[in-house]
mmCIF file of C-alpha atoms in Angstrom:
data_model
loop_
_atom_site.group_PDB
_atom_site.id
_atom_site.type_symbol
_atom_site.label_atom_id
_atom_site.label_comp_id
_atom_site.label_asym_id
_atom_site.label_seq_id
_atom_site.Cartn_x
_atom_site.Cartn_y
_atom_site.Cartn_z
ATOM 1 C CA MET A 1437 0.000 0.000 0.000
ATOM 2 C CA PRO A 1438 1.465 3.427 -0.895
ATOM 3 C CA PRO A 1439 2.068 5.875 1.977
ATOM 4 C CA ARG A 1440 -1.071 7.691 2.987
ATOM 5 C CA ALA A 1441 0.555 10.877 4.257
ATOM 6 C CA PRO A 1442 -0.188 13.807 1.945
ATOM 7 C CA SER A 1443 2.462 15.930 0.371
ATOM 8 C CA ASP A 1444 3.837 19.172 1.747
ATOM 9 C CA ALA A 1445 4.798 20.410 -1.706
ATOM 10 C CA ILE A 1446 1.646 22.498 -2.196
ATOM 11 C CA ASP A 1447 0.939 25.509 0.015
ATOM 12 C CA LEU A 1448 -2.244 24.632 1.888
ATOM 13 C CA GLY A 1449 -3.106 28.106 3.150
ATOM 14 C CA PRO A 1450 -5.640 28.258 6.009
ATOM 15 C CA LEU A 1451 -6.471 24.557 5.682
ATOM 16 C CA GLY A 1452 -2.986 23.713 6.951
ATOM 17 C CA LYS A 1453 -3.760 25.417 10.281
ATOM 18 C CA ARG A 1454 -6.988 23.554 10.932
ATOM 19 C CA ILE A 1455 -6.976 20.993 13.718
ATOM 20 C CA GLY A 1456 -9.029 18.484 11.710
ATOM 21 C CA TYR A 1457 -6.588 18.565 8.813
ATOM 22 C CA ARG A 1458 -3.546 18.268 11.088
ATOM 23 C CA LEU A 1459 -5.159 15.348 12.937
ATOM 24 C CA ARG A 1460 -5.727 13.632 9.615
ATOM 25 C CA ARG A 1461 -2.148 14.120 8.509
ATOM 26 C CA ALA A 1462 -0.702 12.993 11.825
ATOM 27 C CA HIS A 1463 -2.951 9.932 11.808
ATOM 28 C CA MET A 1464 -1.895 9.064 8.264
ATOM 29 C CA ALA A 1465 1.774 9.461 9.196
ATOM 30 C CA VAL A 1466 1.336 7.191 12.212
ATOM 31 C CA LEU A 1467 -0.467 4.589 10.083
ATOM 32 C CA ASP A 1468 2.322 4.738 7.494
ATOM 33 C CA GLN A 1469 5.045 4.394 10.112
ATOM 34 C CA GLY A 1470 3.196 1.495 11.718
ATOM 35 C CA ASP A 1471 2.737 -0.240 8.350
ATOM 36 C CA GLU A 1472 6.476 0.076 7.834
ATOM 37 C CA ALA A 1473 7.295 -1.193 11.311
ATOM 38 C CA PHE A 1474 4.949 -4.194 11.108
ATOM 39 C CA ALA A 1475 5.749 -5.097 7.489
ATOM 40 C CA SER A 1476 8.296 -7.737 8.564
ATOM 41 C CA LEU A 1477 5.379 -9.588 10.212
ATOM 42 C CA GLY A 1478 3.104 -9.138 7.193
ATOM 43 C CA LEU A 1479 0.825 -6.974 9.327
ATOM 44 C CA ARG A 1480 -0.665 -3.500 8.889
ATOM 45 C CA THR A 1481 -1.195 -0.937 11.654
ATOM 46 C CA GLN A 1482 -4.962 -1.280 11.684
ATOM 47 C CA GLN A 1483 -4.747 -5.068 11.834
ATOM 48 C CA TYR A 1484 -2.398 -4.717 14.794
ATOM 49 C CA GLY A 1485 -4.982 -2.518 16.521
ATOM 50 C CA ILE A 1486 -7.670 -5.149 16.043
ATOM 51 C CA LEU A 1487 -5.411 -7.932 17.334
ATOM 52 C CA LEU A 1488 -4.514 -5.804 20.349
ATOM 53 C CA PHE A 1489 -8.181 -5.252 21.128
ATOM 54 C CA LEU A 1490 -9.244 -8.888 20.580
ATOM 55 C CA ASN A 1491 -6.431 -10.056 22.836
ATOM 56 C CA HIS A 1492 -7.514 -7.705 25.591
ATOM 57 C CA ALA A 1493 -11.241 -8.294 25.135
ATOM 58 C CA PRO A 1494 -12.010 -11.618 23.446
ATOM 59 C CA GLY A 1495 -15.542 -12.815 22.869
ATOM 60 C CA HIS A 1496 -17.164 -9.514 21.879
ATOM 61 C CA LYS A 1497 -19.653 -9.531 19.044
ATOM 62 C CA GLN A 1498 -18.388 -8.243 15.723
ATOM 63 C CA MET A 1499 -20.810 -5.313 15.961
ATOM 64 C CA GLU A 1500 -19.494 -4.353 19.396
ATOM 65 C CA VAL A 1501 -15.916 -4.489 18.150
ATOM 66 C CA GLY A 1502 -16.867 -2.172 15.282
ATOM 67 C CA ILE A 1503 -18.416 0.328 17.678
ATOM 68 C CA ALA A 1504 -15.489 0.184 20.105
ATOM 69 C CA LEU A 1505 -12.933 0.713 17.361
ATOM 70 C CA GLY A 1506 -15.030 3.122 15.312
ATOM 71 C CA ILE A 1507 -14.779 0.973 12.190
ATOM 72 C CA GLN A 1508 -17.753 0.835 9.811
ATOM 73 C CA ARG A 1509 -19.428 -2.554 9.524
ATOM 74 C CA SER A 1510 -18.456 -3.243 5.900
ATOM 75 C CA ASN A 1511 -14.816 -2.300 6.501
ATOM 76 C CA LEU A 1512 -14.617 -4.376 9.659
ATOM 77 C CA VAL A 1513 -16.076 -7.416 7.877
ATOM 78 C CA LYS A 1514 -13.327 -7.117 5.261
ATOM 79 C CA MET A 1515 -10.626 -6.724 7.904
ATOM 80 C CA ILE A 1516 -11.841 -9.708 9.925
ATOM 81 C CA ASP A 1517 -12.015 -11.761 6.702
ATOM 82 C CA GLU A 1518 -8.335 -10.908 6.135
ATOM 83 C CA LEU A 1519 -7.361 -11.806 9.700
ATOM 84 C CA GLU A 1520 -9.249 -15.110 9.379
ATOM 85 C CA GLY A 1521 -7.513 -15.763 6.071
ATOM 86 C CA LEU A 1522 -4.169 -15.277 7.817
ATOM 87 C CA ASP A 1523 -5.336 -17.580 10.641
ATOM 88 C CA LEU A 1524 -4.805 -14.769 13.162
ATOM 89 C CA ALA A 1525 -8.401 -14.335 14.340
ATOM 90 C CA ARG A 1526 -11.595 -16.312 14.044
ATOM 91 C CA ARG A 1527 -15.325 -15.796 14.270
ATOM 92 C CA SER A 1528 -17.564 -18.186 16.151
ATOM 93 C CA GLU A 1529 -21.314 -18.179 16.638
ATOM 94 C CA ALA A 1530 -22.406 -16.106 19.591
ATOM 95 C CA PRO A 1531 -24.030 -18.156 22.368
ATOM 96 C CA ASN A 1532 -27.792 -17.585 22.304
ATOM 97 C CA ASP A 1533 -27.619 -15.592 19.070
ATOM 98 C CA ALA A 1534 -27.011 -17.608 15.919
ATOM 99 C CA ARG A 1535 -27.100 -14.434 13.790
ATOM 100 C CA ALA A 1536 -24.135 -12.837 15.551
ATOM 101 C CA TYR A 1537 -20.450 -13.685 15.589
ATOM 102 C CA ILE A 1538 -18.030 -13.283 18.429
ATOM 103 C CA LEU A 1539 -14.348 -12.695 17.735
ATOM 104 C CA HIS A 1540 -11.209 -14.281 19.136
ATOM 105 C CA LEU A 1541 -7.526 -14.476 18.390
ATOM 106 C CA THR A 1542 -6.134 -17.799 17.279
ATOM 107 C CA ARG A 1543 -3.016 -19.239 18.865
ATOM 108 C CA LYS A 1544 -1.078 -17.977 15.827
ATOM 109 C CA GLY A 1545 -2.657 -14.540 16.346
ATOM 110 C CA ARG A 1546 -1.498 -14.404 19.972
ATOM 111 C CA THR A 1547 2.032 -15.424 19.009
ATOM 112 C CA LEU A 1548 2.220 -12.821 16.245
ATOM 113 C CA LEU A 1549 0.816 -10.158 18.555
ATOM 114 C CA ARG A 1550 3.619 -10.772 21.071
ATOM 115 C CA ARG A 1551 6.168 -10.128 18.331
ATOM 116 C CA ALA A 1552 4.245 -7.097 17.045
ATOM 117 C CA LYS A 1553 4.183 -5.541 20.513
ATOM 118 C CA ILE A 1554 7.978 -5.439 20.513
ATOM 119 C CA LEU A 1555 7.932 -3.522 17.225
ATOM 120 C CA ASP A 1556 5.197 -1.264 18.603
ATOM 121 C CA ALA A 1557 7.336 -0.396 21.628
ATOM 122 C CA GLU A 1558 10.091 0.661 19.214
ATOM 123 C CA LEU A 1559 7.550 2.774 17.352
ATOM 124 C CA ASP A 1560 6.596 4.476 20.627
ATOM 125 C CA ARG A 1561 10.229 5.328 21.263
ATOM 126 C CA ARG A 1562 10.375 6.854 17.781
ATOM 127 C CA PHE A 1563 7.315 9.011 18.563
ATOM 128 C CA ASP A 1564 8.930 10.009 21.875
ATOM 129 C CA ARG A 1565 12.018 11.186 20.034
ATOM 130 C CA LYS A 1566 9.868 13.159 17.571
ATOM 131 C CA LEU A 1567 7.735 14.841 20.198
ATOM 132 C CA GLY A 1568 10.378 15.441 22.840
ATOM 133 C CA ARG A 1569 10.206 14.972 26.595
ATOM 134 C CA GLY A 1570 6.607 14.652 27.806
ATOM 135 C CA GLY A 1571 5.301 15.204 24.266
ATOM 136 C CA CYS A 1572 3.493 11.884 23.859
ATOM 137 C CA LYS A 1573 1.815 12.188 27.248
ATOM 138 C CA LYS A 1574 0.729 15.743 26.479
ATOM 139 C CA LEU A 1575 -0.532 14.734 23.037
ATOM 140 C CA LEU A 1576 -2.609 11.835 24.424
ATOM 141 C CA GLU A 1577 -4.067 14.180 27.033
ATOM 142 C CA LEU A 1578 -5.058 16.799 24.424
ATOM 143 C CA LEU A 1579 -6.472 14.185 22.030
ATOM 144 C CA THR A 1580 -8.581 12.654 24.790
ATOM 145 C CA LYS A 1581 -9.950 16.075 25.752
ATOM 146 C CA LEU A 1582 -10.732 16.852 22.129
ATOM 147 C CA ALA A 1583 -12.621 13.587 21.612
ATOM 148 C CA ALA A 1584 -14.642 13.989 24.838
ATOM 149 C CA LEU A 1585 -18.301 14.852 24.466
ATOM 150 C CA ASP A 1586 -19.178 18.403 25.466
ATOM 151 C CA MET B 1385 -24.677 10.515 8.448
ATOM 152 C CA PRO B 1386 -24.430 8.978 11.944
ATOM 153 C CA PRO B 1387 -21.643 10.233 14.221
ATOM 154 C CA ARG B 1388 -18.303 8.618 13.499
ATOM 155 C CA ALA B 1389 -16.855 8.814 16.985
ATOM 156 C CA PRO B 1390 -16.592 5.343 18.527
ATOM 157 C CA SER B 1391 -18.159 4.434 21.820
ATOM 158 C CA ASP B 1392 -16.462 4.560 25.210
ATOM 159 C CA ALA B 1393 -18.725 1.862 26.622
ATOM 160 C CA ILE B 1394 -16.239 -0.976 26.023
ATOM 161 C CA ASP B 1395 -12.904 -1.097 27.855
ATOM 162 C CA LEU B 1396 -10.252 -0.804 25.151
ATOM 163 C CA GLY B 1397 -7.265 -1.924 27.194
ATOM 164 C CA PRO B 1398 -3.829 -1.086 25.716
ATOM 165 C CA LEU B 1399 -5.365 0.045 22.394
ATOM 166 C CA GLY B 1400 -6.889 3.032 24.177
ATOM 167 C CA LYS B 1401 -3.395 4.303 25.058
ATOM 168 C CA ARG B 1402 -2.025 4.134 21.536
ATOM 169 C CA ILE B 1403 -1.395 7.418 19.756
ATOM 170 C CA GLY B 1404 -2.792 6.142 16.444
ATOM 171 C CA TYR B 1405 -6.066 5.134 18.030
ATOM 172 C CA ARG B 1406 -6.395 8.411 19.933
ATOM 173 C CA LEU B 1407 -5.648 10.391 16.764
ATOM 174 C CA ARG B 1408 -8.378 8.471 14.989
ATOM 175 C CA ARG B 1409 -10.927 9.124 17.708
ATOM 176 C CA ALA B 1410 -10.033 12.815 17.978
ATOM 177 C CA HIS B 1411 -10.227 13.173 14.203
ATOM 178 C CA MET B 1412 -13.628 11.472 14.130
ATOM 179 C CA ALA B 1413 -14.880 13.728 16.925
ATOM 180 C CA VAL B 1414 -13.684 16.826 15.062
ATOM 181 C CA LEU B 1415 -15.341 15.626 11.841
ATOM 182 C CA ASP B 1416 -18.591 14.986 13.721
ATOM 183 C CA GLN B 1417 -18.522 18.386 15.405
ATOM 184 C CA GLY B 1418 -17.800 20.065 12.086
ATOM 185 C CA ASP B 1419 -20.619 18.178 10.352
ATOM 186 C CA GLU B 1420 -22.941 19.425 13.074
ATOM 187 C CA ALA B 1421 -21.666 22.996 12.820
ATOM 188 C CA PHE B 1422 -21.897 23.143 9.011
ATOM 189 C CA ALA B 1423 -25.224 21.275 8.755
ATOM 190 C CA SER B 1424 -27.199 24.519 8.528
ATOM 191 C CA LEU B 1425 -25.326 25.228 5.270
ATOM 192 C CA GLY B 1426 -25.857 21.690 3.965
ATOM 193 C CA LEU B 1427 -22.096 21.157 4.119
ATOM 194 C CA ARG B 1428 -19.893 18.484 5.684
ATOM 195 C CA THR B 1429 -16.516 19.056 7.335
ATOM 196 C CA GLN B 1430 -14.520 17.427 4.548
ATOM 197 C CA GLN B 1431 -16.346 19.433 1.897
ATOM 198 C CA TYR B 1432 -15.514 22.593 3.839
ATOM 199 C CA GLY B 1433 -11.850 21.598 3.808
ATOM 200 C CA ILE B 1434 -11.895 21.202 0.038
ATOM 201 C CA LEU B 1435 -13.649 24.551 -0.465
ATOM 202 C CA LEU B 1436 -11.113 26.195 1.829
ATOM 203 C CA PHE B 1437 -8.244 24.763 -0.177
ATOM 204 C CA LEU B 1438 -9.748 25.559 -3.599
ATOM 205 C CA ASN B 1439 -10.394 29.128 -2.505
ATOM 206 C CA HIS B 1440 -6.788 29.536 -1.384
ATOM 207 C CA ALA B 1441 -5.270 27.688 -4.335
ATOM 208 C CA PRO B 1442 -7.560 27.658 -7.371
ATOM 209 C CA GLY B 1443 -6.518 26.062 -10.624
ATOM 210 C CA HIS B 1444 -4.689 23.012 -9.324
ATOM 211 C CA LYS B 1445 -5.193 19.728 -11.103
ATOM 212 C CA GLN B 1446 -7.538 17.263 -9.435
ATOM 213 C CA MET B 1447 -4.610 14.895 -8.866
ATOM 214 C CA GLU B 1448 -2.583 17.618 -7.144
ATOM 215 C CA VAL B 1449 -5.511 18.479 -4.894
ATOM 216 C CA GLY B 1450 -5.809 14.813 -3.924
ATOM 217 C CA ILE B 1451 -2.127 14.655 -3.028
ATOM 218 C CA ALA B 1452 -2.213 17.929 -1.088
ATOM 219 C CA LEU B 1453 -5.254 16.875 0.921
ATOM 220 C CA GLY B 1454 -4.291 13.214 1.224
ATOM 221 C CA ILE B 1455 -7.562 12.045 -0.321
ATOM 222 C CA GLN B 1456 -7.550 8.927 -2.503
ATOM 223 C CA ARG B 1457 -8.416 9.495 -6.124
ATOM 224 C CA SER B 1458 -11.736 7.616 -6.146
ATOM 225 C CA ASN B 1459 -12.929 9.363 -2.990
ATOM 226 C CA LEU B 1460 -11.896 12.775 -4.289
ATOM 227 C CA VAL B 1461 -13.719 12.190 -7.583
ATOM 228 C CA LYS B 1462 -16.904 11.437 -5.613
ATOM 229 C CA MET B 1463 -16.448 14.511 -3.414
ATOM 230 C CA ILE B 1464 -15.836 16.821 -6.368
ATOM 231 C CA ASP B 1465 -18.881 15.315 -8.112
ATOM 232 C CA GLU B 1466 -20.930 16.266 -5.060
ATOM 233 C CA LEU B 1467 -19.523 19.798 -4.928
ATOM 234 C CA GLU B 1468 -20.234 20.197 -8.648
ATOM 235 C CA GLY B 1469 -23.770 18.918 -8.109
ATOM 236 C CA LEU B 1470 -24.241 21.578 -5.425
ATOM 237 C CA ASP B 1471 -22.784 24.178 -7.810
ATOM 238 C CA LEU B 1472 -20.047 24.983 -5.265
ATOM 239 C CA ALA B 1473 -17.025 23.920 -7.319
ATOM 240 C CA ARG B 1474 -16.346 23.096 -10.924
ATOM 241 C CA ARG B 1475 -13.852 21.226 -13.041
ATOM 242 C CA SER B 1476 -12.437 22.665 -16.209
ATOM 243 C CA GLU B 1477 -9.986 21.246 -18.690
ATOM 244 C CA ALA B 1478 -6.375 21.912 -17.782
ATOM 245 C CA PRO B 1479 -4.545 24.137 -20.268
ATOM 246 C CA ASN B 1480 -2.197 22.006 -22.382
ATOM 247 C CA ASP B 1481 -3.496 18.767 -20.893
ATOM 248 C CA ALA B 1482 -6.923 17.682 -22.119
ATOM 249 C CA ARG B 1483 -6.800 14.568 -19.917
ATOM 250 C CA ALA B 1484 -6.552 16.545 -16.683
ATOM 251 C CA TYR B 1485 -9.027 18.743 -14.839
ATOM 252 C CA ILE B 1486 -8.312 21.824 -12.816
ATOM 253 C CA LEU B 1487 -10.579 22.793 -9.959
ATOM 254 C CA HIS B 1488 -12.179 26.086 -8.973
ATOM 255 C CA LEU B 1489 -14.865 27.403 -6.669
ATOM 256 C CA THR B 1490 -17.975 28.814 -8.250
ATOM 257 C CA ARG B 1491 -19.384 32.161 -7.170
ATOM 258 C CA LYS B 1492 -21.908 30.239 -5.043
ATOM 259 C CA GLY B 1493 -19.033 28.247 -3.528
ATOM 260 C CA ARG B 1494 -17.195 31.433 -2.532
ATOM 261 C CA THR B 1495 -20.325 32.879 -0.946
ATOM 262 C CA LEU B 1496 -21.033 29.694 1.005
ATOM 263 C CA LEU B 1497 -17.418 29.491 2.114
ATOM 264 C CA ARG B 1498 -17.613 32.975 3.640
ATOM 265 C CA ARG B 1499 -20.585 31.870 5.733
ATOM 266 C CA ALA B 1500 -18.916 28.560 6.632
ATOM 267 C CA LYS B 1501 -15.800 30.373 7.874
ATOM 268 C CA ILE B 1502 -17.901 32.132 10.504
ATOM 269 C CA LEU B 1503 -19.163 28.756 11.758
ATOM 270 C CA ASP B 1504 -15.611 27.413 11.657
ATOM 271 C CA ALA B 1505 -14.380 30.251 13.864
ATOM 272 C CA GLU B 1506 -17.058 29.288 16.405
ATOM 273 C CA LEU B 1507 -15.849 25.692 16.176
ATOM 274 C CA ASP B 1508 -12.312 26.859 16.921
ATOM 275 C CA ARG B 1509 -13.535 28.652 20.034
ATOM 276 C CA ARG B 1510 -15.213 25.424 21.108
ATOM 277 C CA PHE B 1511 -11.929 23.517 20.685
ATOM 278 C CA ASP B 1512 -10.163 26.262 22.640
ATOM 279 C CA ARG B 1513 -12.574 25.809 25.523
ATOM 280 C CA LYS B 1514 -12.071 22.045 25.449
ATOM 281 C CA LEU B 1515 -8.285 22.156 25.350
ATOM 282 C CA GLY B 1516 -7.724 25.077 27.681
ATOM 283 C CA ARG B 1517 -5.316 27.998 27.356
ATOM 284 C CA GLY B 1518 -2.640 27.334 24.750
ATOM 285 C CA GLY B 1519 -4.007 23.836 24.153
ATOM 286 C CA CYS B 1520 -4.842 24.236 20.465
ATOM 287 C CA LYS B 1521 -1.471 25.796 19.686
ATOM 288 C CA LYS B 1522 0.342 23.032 21.564
ATOM 289 C CA LEU B 1523 -1.739 20.363 19.826
ATOM 290 C CA LEU B 1524 -1.024 21.769 16.344
ATOM 291 C CA GLU B 1525 2.672 21.874 17.202
ATOM 292 C CA LEU B 1526 2.727 18.237 18.382
ATOM 293 C CA LEU B 1527 0.675 17.044 15.391
ATOM 294 C CA THR B 1528 2.983 18.800 12.961
ATOM 295 C CA LYS B 1529 6.037 17.224 14.608
ATOM 296 C CA LEU B 1530 4.420 13.811 14.518
ATOM 297 C CA ALA B 1531 3.593 14.079 10.810
ATOM 298 C CA ALA B 1532 7.080 15.307 9.864
ATOM 299 C CA LEU B 1533 9.331 12.888 8.045
ATOM 300 C CA ASP B 1534 12.190 11.513 10.120
#
């Protein structure tokens, strides 16, 4: 997949100072850097996020996972299909609800996740270097405030 | 369009502390709040961003606009179709390149943008209140550092 981060070559004017645009660019850059970091495991950043969540909270229904992660149903279905194809996660019928699936990691998924976490820790150190002392903590704090309901 | 921001009802575990995930949630929240703010003009946040850019930098090729804004070609084509349908922007043939389009605002687009900027300024004040004194400036600074190439 080509890098998602947009180019700086064109003067953006007032758009470049908007928080929404800067959030988008920073998010794209983080996704790109994650994709690069996880490439040796054949994993993409967003797949890593799903594995991380399923490991922490197995047995949720697919719909609940979509809501928690803020991923639209159709996109999540595709992503879970991919993870199943790689034998990293699996769906099983929800108890008492044959129309719903619950999601789990496979043994292979748990093993891969352990290796991915090591790469993720390296990624965090890279962000720390970029943002300077206390920068990551401050950024997380501001992002959480921004996402909070009024 | 339903709000994009994911739910807080499910414990996210380590995913909730990751910068990429927090960027995504903050971005979704900002998109939602913009959609709400611009709804009275029949505009969405991302459309506002495109209008803002086209007003500042008219005459760029569609491809260049996509790169500058970090929007994939197929999505941008759809968005420009919509803006053309609303008579807010228009494509015209690029000089010396009949296969490419350049993009402009229409008169109606410029008028709507002026009204949208007033709503956007109110949105900025809302973000200021959320993030506290100096918070927006600090956030923009951290986001710009994070998106910078190593």
